[in-house]
Coordinates of C-alpha atoms in Angstrom, one line a residue:
M1 CA 33.8 -6.7 -15.9
H2 CA 33.0 -7.2 -12.2
F3 CA 29.5 -7.0 -11.0
D4 CA 28.4 -6.8 -7.4
V5 CA 26.1 -9.9 -7.1
V6 CA 24.7 -8.8 -3.7
T7 CA 23.7 -5.3 -5.0
L8 CA 22.2 -6.7 -8.2
A9 CA 20.2 -9.4 -6.4
R10 CA 18.8 -6.8 -3.9
L11 CA 18.0 -4.5 -6.8
Q12 CA 16.1 -7.1 -8.7
F13 CA 14.1 -8.2 -5.8
A14 CA 13.3 -4.5 -4.8
L15 CA 12.2 -3.9 -8.3
T16 CA 10.0 -7.0 -8.5
L17 CA 8.6 -6.5 -5.1
M18 CA 7.7 -2.8 -5.7
F19 CA 6.0 -3.7 -9.0
H20 CA 4.1 -6.5 -7.3
Y21 CA 3.1 -4.3 -4.4
I22 CA 1.1 -2.2 -6.8
F23 CA -1.7 -4.8 -6.7
P24 CA -2.2 -6.6 -3.4
P25 CA -2.9 -3.4 -1.2
L26 CA -5.4 -2.2 -3.8
T27 CA -7.4 -5.6 -3.7
I28 CA -7.3 -5.5 0.1
G29 CA -8.6 -1.9 0.3
L30 CA -11.1 -2.3 -2.6
G31 CA -12.2 -5.7 -1.3
V32 CA -13.4 -4.1 1.9
F33 CA -15.3 -1.3 0.1
M34 CA -16.9 -3.9 -2.2
V35 CA -18.3 -5.7 1.0
I36 CA -19.6 -2.3 2.3
V37 CA -21.4 -1.4 -0.9
E38 CA -22.9 -4.7 -1.4
S39 CA -24.1 -4.9 2.2
V40 CA -25.9 -1.6 1.6
W41 CA -27.5 -3.0 -1.6
L42 CA -28.8 -6.0 0.4
K43 CA -30.1 -3.7 3.1
T44 CA -31.7 -1.0 0.9
G45 CA -32.6 -3.0 -2.3
N46 CA -31.5 0.1 -4.3
H47 CA -30.1 -1.0 -7.7
L48 CA -27.6 1.7 -7.7
Y49 CA -25.6 0.1 -5.1
K50 CA -25.6 -3.2 -7.1
T51 CA -24.3 -1.1 -10.0
M52 CA -21.6 0.2 -7.7
A53 CA -20.6 -3.2 -6.6
L54 CA -20.5 -4.6 -10.1
F55 CA -18.3 -1.7 -11.3
W56 CA -15.7 -2.1 -8.5
T57 CA -15.7 -5.8 -8.9
K58 CA -14.4 -5.6 -12.5
L59 CA -11.5 -3.3 -11.4
F60 CA -10.8 -5.6 -8.4
A61 CA -10.6 -8.7 -10.8
I62 CA -8.0 -7.0 -13.1
N63 CA -5.8 -6.2 -10.0
F64 CA -6.1 -9.6 -8.5
A65 CA -4.9 -11.3 -11.7
L66 CA -1.8 -9.1 -12.0
G67 CA -1.2 -9.5 -8.2
V68 CA -1.0 -13.2 -8.6
S69 CA 1.1 -13.4 -11.7
T70 CA 3.7 -10.9 -10.5
G71 CA 3.9 -12.5 -7.1
I72 CA 5.1 -15.9 -8.4
V73 CA 8.2 -14.3 -9.8
M74 CA 9.3 -13.1 -6.3
E75 CA 9.2 -16.7 -4.9
F76 CA 11.4 -18.0 -7.7
Q77 CA 14.1 -15.5 -6.7
F78 CA 14.4 -17.1 -3.3
G79 CA 15.9 -20.3 -5.1
T80 CA 17.8 -18.5 -7.8
N81 CA 19.5 -15.4 -6.3
W82 CA 19.0 -16.2 -2.5
A83 CA 19.9 -19.9 -2.1
T84 CA 21.8 -19.4 1.2
Y85 CA 18.9 -17.3 2.6
S86 CA 16.4 -20.0 1.4
R87 CA 18.3 -22.8 3.2
F88 CA 18.4 -20.7 6.4
V89 CA 14.7 -19.7 6.6
G90 CA 13.1 -22.5 4.5
D91 CA 11.6 -24.2 7.6
V92 CA 10.1 -20.9 8.8
F93 CA 8.9 -19.5 5.5
G94 CA 7.7 -22.9 4.3
S95 CA 5.1 -23.1 7.0
A96 CA 4.0 -19.6 6.5
L97 CA 3.6 -19.8 2.7
A98 CA 2.0 -23.1 3.1
A99 CA -0.6 -21.5 5.4
E100 CA -1.1 -18.7 2.8
A101 CA -1.9 -21.2 0.1
I102 CA -4.4 -23.2 2.3
F103 CA -6.1 -20.5 4.3
A104 CA -5.8 -17.5 1.7
F105 CA -5.2 -18.4 -1.9
F106 CA -7.7 -21.2 -2.2
L107 CA -10.4 -19.2 -0.3
E108 CA -9.9 -16.2 -2.4
S109 CA -9.6 -17.9 -5.8
G110 CA -12.4 -20.4 -4.9
F111 CA -15.0 -17.6 -4.6
L112 CA -13.6 -15.4 -7.2
A113 CA -15.6 -16.9 -10.2
I114 CA -18.8 -16.4 -8.2
L115 CA -17.8 -12.9 -7.4
V116 CA -17.1 -12.0 -10.9
F117 CA -19.5 -14.0 -13.0
G118 CA -22.3 -15.0 -10.5
W119 CA -24.4 -11.7 -10.3
D120 CA -27.3 -13.2 -12.2
R121 CA -26.6 -16.9 -11.5
V122 CA -26.7 -17.0 -7.7
S123 CA -28.9 -15.4 -5.0
P124 CA -27.9 -11.8 -3.7
R125 CA -27.0 -13.3 -0.3
L126 CA -24.8 -16.0 -1.7
H127 CA -23.1 -13.5 -4.0
F128 CA -22.5 -11.2 -0.9
F129 CA -21.0 -14.2 0.9
S130 CA -18.7 -14.7 -2.1
T131 CA -17.6 -11.2 -1.8
C132 CA -16.9 -11.5 1.8
M133 CA -14.8 -14.5 1.4
V134 CA -12.8 -13.0 -1.5
A135 CA -12.1 -9.9 0.7
L136 CA -11.3 -12.2 3.6
G137 CA -9.0 -14.3 1.5
S138 CA -6.9 -11.2 0.4
I139 CA -6.7 -10.2 4.0
F140 CA -5.6 -13.8 5.0
S141 CA -2.8 -13.6 2.2
S142 CA -1.4 -10.5 3.8
I143 CA -1.4 -12.1 7.2
W144 CA 1.0 -14.9 6.4
I145 CA 3.2 -12.9 4.1
T146 CA 3.6 -10.1 6.8
I147 CA 4.2 -12.7 9.5
A148 CA 7.0 -14.3 7.4
N149 CA 8.6 -10.9 6.8
S150 CA 8.1 -9.8 10.4
W151 CA 10.0 -13.0 11.6
Q152 CA 13.0 -11.6 9.6
Q153 CA 12.6 -8.3 11.5
T154 CA 12.1 -9.9 14.9
P155 CA 13.0 -13.7 15.0
A156 CA 11.2 -15.7 17.7
G157 CA 10.1 -19.3 18.3
Y158 CA 13.1 -21.0 16.6
H159 CA 16.6 -22.5 17.2
I160 CA 19.5 -22.8 15.0
V161 CA 20.7 -26.3 13.8
K162 CA 23.5 -27.6 11.5
S163 CA 22.4 -29.8 8.6
A164 CA 24.2 -32.8 7.3
G165 CA 25.7 -30.7 4.5
G166 CA 27.3 -28.3 7.0
F167 CA 24.8 -25.5 6.5
Y168 CA 23.0 -23.7 9.2
R169 CA 19.4 -23.2 9.3
A170 CA 16.5 -21.9 11.6
E171 CA 13.9 -24.5 12.7
I172 CA 10.6 -23.7 14.4
T173 CA 10.3 -24.7 17.9
D174 CA 7.2 -22.8 18.9
F175 CA 4.8 -22.2 15.8
W176 CA 2.6 -19.7 17.7
A177 CA 5.7 -17.8 19.0
M178 CA 6.9 -17.5 15.3
V179 CA 3.4 -16.3 14.3
F180 CA 3.0 -13.7 17.1
N181 CA 6.8 -12.6 17.0
P182 CA 7.4 -9.1 18.6
S183 CA 6.7 -7.1 15.5
S184 CA 3.9 -9.2 13.7
V185 CA 0.7 -7.7 15.0
N186 CA 1.7 -4.1 14.8
R187 CA 3.1 -4.5 11.3
L188 CA 0.2 -6.4 10.1
V189 CA -2.3 -3.8 11.3
H190 CA -0.3 -1.0 9.7
V191 CA -0.1 -2.8 6.4
W192 CA -4.0 -3.4 6.5
I193 CA -4.5 0.2 7.2
A194 CA -2.3 1.4 4.5
A195 CA -4.1 -0.9 2.0
F196 CA -7.4 0.4 3.1
I197 CA -6.1 3.9 2.5
L198 CA -5.1 3.0 -0.9
G199 CA -8.6 1.4 -1.7
A200 CA -10.4 4.5 -0.2
F201 CA -8.4 7.0 -2.2
F202 CA -8.7 4.9 -5.4
V203 CA -12.5 5.1 -5.1
L204 CA -12.2 8.8 -4.4
S205 CA -10.0 9.4 -7.4
I206 CA -12.4 7.8 -9.9
A207 CA -15.5 9.4 -8.2
A208 CA -14.0 12.8 -8.3
Y209 CA -13.0 12.4 -11.9
Y210 CA -16.7 11.5 -12.9
I211 CA -17.9 14.6 -10.9
L212 CA -15.5 16.8 -12.7
K213 CA -16.6 15.5 -16.0
N214 CA -20.2 15.6 -15.0
R215 CA -20.8 11.9 -15.8
H216 CA -22.4 9.2 -13.8
T217 CA -23.4 11.8 -11.3
E218 CA -25.7 9.9 -9.0
F219 CA -23.1 7.0 -8.9
A220 CA -20.3 9.4 -8.4
Y221 CA -21.8 11.5 -5.7
K222 CA -22.8 8.6 -3.6
T223 CA -19.6 6.7 -4.1
F224 CA -17.6 9.8 -3.2
K225 CA -19.4 10.3 0.2
M226 CA -18.9 6.6 1.1
G227 CA -15.3 6.7 0.0
L228 CA -14.6 9.9 2.0
I229 CA -16.0 8.4 5.3
Y230 CA -13.9 5.4 4.6
A231 CA -10.7 7.4 3.9
A232 CA -11.2 9.6 7.0
I233 CA -11.6 6.6 9.4
V234 CA -8.6 4.6 8.0
S235 CA -6.5 7.8 7.7
C236 CA -6.9 8.6 11.3
A237 CA -6.4 4.9 12.3
A238 CA -3.1 5.1 10.4
L239 CA -1.7 7.8 12.8
V240 CA -2.4 5.5 15.7
S241 CA -0.9 2.4 14.2
G242 CA 2.1 4.2 12.9
H243 CA 2.9 5.4 16.4
T244 CA 2.5 1.9 17.8
Q245 CA 4.7 0.5 15.0
A246 CA 7.5 3.0 15.6
D247 CA 7.2 2.4 19.4
G248 CA 7.8 -1.3 18.6
V249 CA 10.8 -0.5 16.2
S250 CA 12.4 1.5 19.1
K251 CA 12.3 -1.5 21.3
N252 CA 13.2 -4.3 18.9
Q253 CA 15.3 -2.5 16.3
P254 CA 16.7 0.6 17.8
A255 CA 19.3 1.1 15.0
K256 CA 16.5 1.1 12.4
L257 CA 14.6 3.9 14.4
A258 CA 17.9 5.9 14.6
A259 CA 18.2 5.7 10.7
F260 CA 14.7 6.7 10.4
E261 CA 15.3 9.8 12.5
G262 CA 18.8 10.7 11.3
H263 CA 19.8 10.2 15.0
Y264 CA 23.5 9.7 14.9
H265 CA 24.4 10.6 18.5
T266 CA 22.7 9.4 21.7
G267 CA 23.6 12.4 23.8
D268 CA 22.7 13.0 27.5
G269 CA 19.1 14.5 27.2
G270 CA 16.0 14.4 25.1
A271 CA 16.3 13.6 21.4
P272 CA 14.9 16.0 18.7
M273 CA 12.6 14.7 15.9
Y274 CA 13.5 16.1 12.5
L275 CA 10.7 17.2 10.3
F276 CA 13.0 17.2 7.3
G277 CA 16.6 17.6 6.3
I278 CA 19.5 16.1 4.5
P279 CA 21.4 13.3 6.5
D280 CA 25.1 13.4 6.0
S281 CA 26.7 10.2 7.3
K282 CA 30.3 11.4 6.9
S283 CA 29.8 14.3 9.3
E284 CA 27.0 12.4 11.2
T285 CA 24.7 15.4 11.1
V286 CA 21.4 16.4 9.4
K287 CA 22.0 19.4 7.2
Y288 CA 19.5 22.1 6.8
G289 CA 17.2 20.1 9.4
I290 CA 14.4 21.5 11.1
A291 CA 13.6 19.6 14.2
I292 CA 11.3 19.8 17.3
P293 CA 13.4 19.6 20.4
K294 CA 12.9 16.5 22.7
L295 CA 9.9 15.3 20.6
L296 CA 11.5 12.0 19.7
S297 CA 12.1 11.2 23.5
V298 CA 8.5 12.1 24.3
L299 CA 7.2 9.7 21.5
V300 CA 9.6 6.9 22.5
H301 CA 9.7 7.2 26.3
W302 CA 6.9 9.7 27.1
N303 CA 9.6 11.7 28.9
P304 CA 11.3 14.6 27.2
D305 CA 14.6 14.1 29.1
I306 CA 15.3 10.5 28.5
P307 CA 17.9 9.9 25.7
V308 CA 17.0 7.8 22.5
T309 CA 19.6 5.3 21.4
G310 CA 21.6 6.7 18.4
L311 CA 23.7 5.1 15.8
D312 CA 26.9 5.6 17.8
K313 CA 25.8 2.8 20.0
F314 CA 26.2 0.2 17.3
P315 CA 29.4 -1.1 15.5
P316 CA 29.8 0.5 12.0
E317 CA 29.3 -2.9 10.4
D318 CA 25.9 -3.2 12.1
R319 CA 24.5 0.3 11.2
P320 CA 21.9 0.5 8.5
P321 CA 22.2 3.1 5.7
V322 CA 20.5 6.3 6.7
N323 CA 19.5 8.3 3.7
I324 CA 17.0 6.0 2.1
P325 CA 15.3 5.0 5.4
F326 CA 15.2 8.6 6.4
Y327 CA 13.6 10.1 3.2
S328 CA 11.1 7.2 2.7
Y329 CA 10.1 7.3 6.4
H330 CA 9.5 11.0 6.3
L331 CA 7.7 10.8 3.1
M332 CA 5.4 8.2 4.5
I333 CA 4.6 10.4 7.5
A334 CA 4.0 13.4 5.4
L335 CA 1.7 11.7 3.1
G336 CA -0.2 10.2 6.2
M337 CA -0.8 13.7 7.5
F338 CA -1.8 14.7 4.0
F339 CA -4.5 11.9 3.9
I340 CA -5.8 13.1 7.3
A341 CA -6.0 16.7 6.4
L342 CA -7.6 16.0 2.9
S343 CA -10.2 13.5 4.1
L344 CA -11.3 15.4 7.2
G345 CA -11.3 18.7 5.4
G346 CA -13.4 17.2 2.7
L347 CA -15.9 15.9 5.3
V348 CA -16.1 19.5 6.7
L349 CA -16.8 20.9 3.3
L350 CA -19.3 18.1 2.5
R351 CA -21.1 19.0 5.8
F352 CA -21.6 22.6 4.8
G353 CA -22.7 21.7 1.2
I354 CA -19.8 23.4 -0.6
L355 CA -17.4 20.4 -1.4
F356 CA -18.4 19.8 -5.0
K357 CA -18.0 23.4 -5.9
Q358 CA -14.3 23.3 -5.2
R359 CA -13.0 22.0 -8.6
W360 CA -9.4 22.4 -7.5
L361 CA -10.0 20.4 -4.5
M362 CA -11.7 17.6 -6.6
W363 CA -8.5 17.5 -8.9
I364 CA -6.5 16.9 -5.8
F365 CA -8.7 14.0 -5.0
V366 CA -8.3 12.7 -8.6
F367 CA -4.4 12.7 -8.1
S368 CA -4.6 11.5 -4.5
V369 CA -4.4 7.9 -5.5
L370 CA -0.8 8.4 -6.6
A371 CA 0.1 9.7 -3.2
A372 CA -1.6 6.5 -1.6
Y373 CA 0.6 4.3 -3.8
A374 CA 3.6 6.3 -2.8
G375 CA 2.8 5.9 1.0
N376 CA 2.6 2.1 0.6
Q377 CA 5.8 1.8 -1.4
S378 CA 7.7 4.2 1.0
G379 CA 6.6 2.3 3.9
W380 CA 8.0 -0.9 2.7
V381 CA 11.2 0.7 1.5
S382 CA 11.9 2.3 4.9
A383 CA 11.2 -1.0 6.7
E384 CA 13.4 -3.2 4.4
V385 CA 16.3 -0.8 3.9
G386 CA 16.2 0.1 7.5
R387 CA 16.8 -3.6 8.5
Q388 CA 20.1 -3.8 6.7
P389 CA 22.8 -5.0 6.9
W390 CA 20.6 -8.0 8.0
V391 CA 18.3 -10.0 5.9
V392 CA 17.3 -11.9 9.1
Y393 CA 17.9 -9.4 11.9
A394 CA 20.9 -10.2 13.9
L395 CA 21.2 -13.8 12.6
L396 CA 21.8 -13.7 8.8
R397 CA 23.6 -10.8 7.0
T398 CA 22.4 -9.7 3.5
K399 CA 25.9 -10.2 1.9
D400 CA 26.0 -13.8 3.2
A401 CA 22.5 -14.8 1.9
V402 CA 23.0 -14.6 -1.8
S403 CA 23.5 -17.5 -4.1
H404 CA 27.3 -18.1 -4.8
S405 CA 26.8 -19.9 -8.1
V406 CA 24.8 -17.2 -9.9
P407 CA 27.1 -14.6 -11.7
G408 CA 26.1 -11.0 -11.9
E409 CA 25.8 -11.2 -15.7
H410 CA 22.8 -13.6 -15.3
I411 CA 21.2 -11.4 -12.9
I412 CA 21.5 -8.4 -15.3
A413 CA 20.0 -10.5 -18.1
S414 CA 17.1 -11.5 -16.1
M415 CA 16.6 -7.9 -14.9
I416 CA 16.4 -6.8 -18.4
M417 CA 13.9 -9.6 -19.2
F418 CA 11.8 -8.6 -16.1
G419 CA 12.0 -5.0 -17.1
I420 CA 10.6 -5.8 -20.7
V421 CA 7.8 -8.1 -19.4
Y422 CA 6.8 -5.8 -16.6
S423 CA 6.7 -2.8 -18.8
F424 CA 4.3 -4.7 -21.1
L425 CA 2.2 -5.8 -18.2
F426 CA 2.1 -2.2 -16.7
A427 CA 1.1 -0.8 -20.0
V428 CA -1.7 -3.5 -20.3
W429 CA -2.8 -2.7 -16.7
I430 CA -3.0 1.1 -17.5
H431 CA -4.9 0.4 -20.8
V432 CA -7.4 -2.0 -19.3
M433 CA -8.1 0.1 -16.1
N434 CA -8.3 3.2 -18.2
Y435 CA -10.8 1.5 -20.5
R436 CA -12.9 0.3 -17.7
I437 CA -13.0 3.7 -16.0
H438 CA -13.8 5.3 -19.4
V439 CA -16.8 3.0 -20.0
G440 CA -17.9 3.5 -16.4
P441 CA -20.7 1.9 -14.3
Q442 CA -23.3 0.3 -16.7
G443 CA -27.1 0.7 -16.4
I444 CA -27.4 4.1 -14.6
D445 CA -27.1 7.7 -15.4
E446 CA -25.7 7.5 -19.0
T447 CA -26.4 11.0 -20.0
K448 CA -23.6 12.8 -21.9
A449 CA -22.2 16.1 -21.3
E450 CA -23.8 19.2 -22.7
S451 CA -21.7 19.1 -26.0
G452 CA -22.9 15.7 -26.8
K453 CA -19.5 14.4 -27.1
P454 CA -18.4 11.2 -25.2
I455 CA -16.2 11.7 -22.3
K456 CA -12.4 11.7 -22.9
S457 CA -10.3 8.9 -21.6
L458 CA -8.9 9.4 -18.1
T459 CA -5.3 9.7 -19.3
A460 CA -6.1 12.2 -22.0
T461 CA -8.0 14.4 -19.4
L462 CA -5.2 14.4 -17.0
A463 CA -2.7 15.2 -19.7
A464 CA -4.8 18.1 -20.8
F465 CA -5.1 19.2 -17.1
L466 CA -1.5 19.3 -16.6
K467 CA -1.0 21.3 -19.8
R468 CA -3.8 23.9 -19.3
G469 CA -4.6 23.8 -15.7
P470 CA -8.2 23.3 -14.2
A471 CA -11.1 24.7 -16.2
P472 CA -13.0 27.8 -15.1
L473 CA -15.9 27.2 -12.7
S474 CA -19.2 26.9 -14.5
E475 CA -22.4 28.3 -13.4
S476 CA -23.7 24.9 -12.4
W477 CA -20.8 24.6 -9.9
R478 CA -21.3 28.1 -8.6
D479 CA -24.8 27.6 -7.5
G480 CA -24.1 24.1 -6.2
S481 CA -26.4 22.2 -8.6
D482 CA -25.8 19.4 -11.1
E483 CA -27.4 19.6 -14.4
A484 CA -27.6 16.0 -15.1
S485 CA -29.1 14.9 -11.8
G486 CA -30.9 18.1 -10.9
Q487 CA -29.6 17.8 -7.3
T488 CA -27.9 20.4 -5.2
D489 CA -24.9 19.6 -3.0
K490 CA -27.2 19.7 0.1
E491 CA -29.7 17.3 -1.5
I492 CA -26.9 14.9 -2.5
K493 CA -25.4 15.0 1.1

């Protein structure tokens, strides 16, 4: 049986990357929130904020451990499935990954023990410093990984040499030109903001869950307010960074932008922007599409009458696939607008003291973390598939980058093995995270619900909600009070 090695190698790397990318964005976004909470504790001396920081630290540590373990697998694939690619970009990637190890991993892991175990062993200021260093380390790690990936999108600061073995490879001629290649800064900012969004809605999801179950109320209300402000800021920032990112794509990778927008024909006037539709590459149309006339030209050129380069300007062999980039790109934009509406709407309702009465809305906040994960994943899918057929844009095609000595049967076998191991890791992650959320913050507000029964696990509660729908609004929600804390919405606010 014949197996397409290129397709299998791409599929394996995509699956391992998407699984790995569950964890780093959360550690980045959650790390920043931990710094905010712990700084408030140092400023106010309120023990509640220390309890908050301790609770989020435990969840952070779980995700950090899994992020490191799953990331190692990806690097091994460079040498197994992508040997030609590794030879070509080894000089570029080697410097970037070495910088990550020196500036990021050692910084992050060096202070992690103090962050997790040093609460009663070091001074509060030293512990806060370690929290800042761990958060900074996670951000530094994203810097060098994104720079390496951005170089694949927009290569700069290099020249091509032929080695003694007859292989061509890229060598760095200007390190800083490689670092600040045309897409690295815009992409890095957008990656950070997406990670902050995930961290914010992760916090909001758990706080909303506690509010709905009437547990850990003081912790939940204060955490929710802080998380909502955090979410509103970074969600609005994503709109700005997303436009800047798309503007850079239009200049550096016009074929990718055309695939994002289903823009097959350049035309003579302004280009429309599709809100949704079904791209059909055979007829080169977007079926059932709803578009805003000339909006794409306005966003790209700030002129409604200037054409935008379409896929017809590129040879067929240089055109990216359209369907996957189109759907993932539009999903990312739709989710970004959802985050803005949800966070800003939540702030308005909080201002008028009626947010916590809206149980249906609190359930939306509980599930919003899934949308944040989907937004991060869809962004990477659109960027990577939109770069095809190039693995290094305009230099090395994906079909030429694979290892020639690895048969498809071996890739399938390793994919099965990875599937088993990753399924186990995912189950462990869900179990441990659910357990920590079930236990909740320790040392405060440990009153039980009126029935006297302990709170159900998060997974059991969500399953029951999906089966029955939200519970009726209780009297305590109608009058805006909380029985456990005795506080009204306005007092909490």
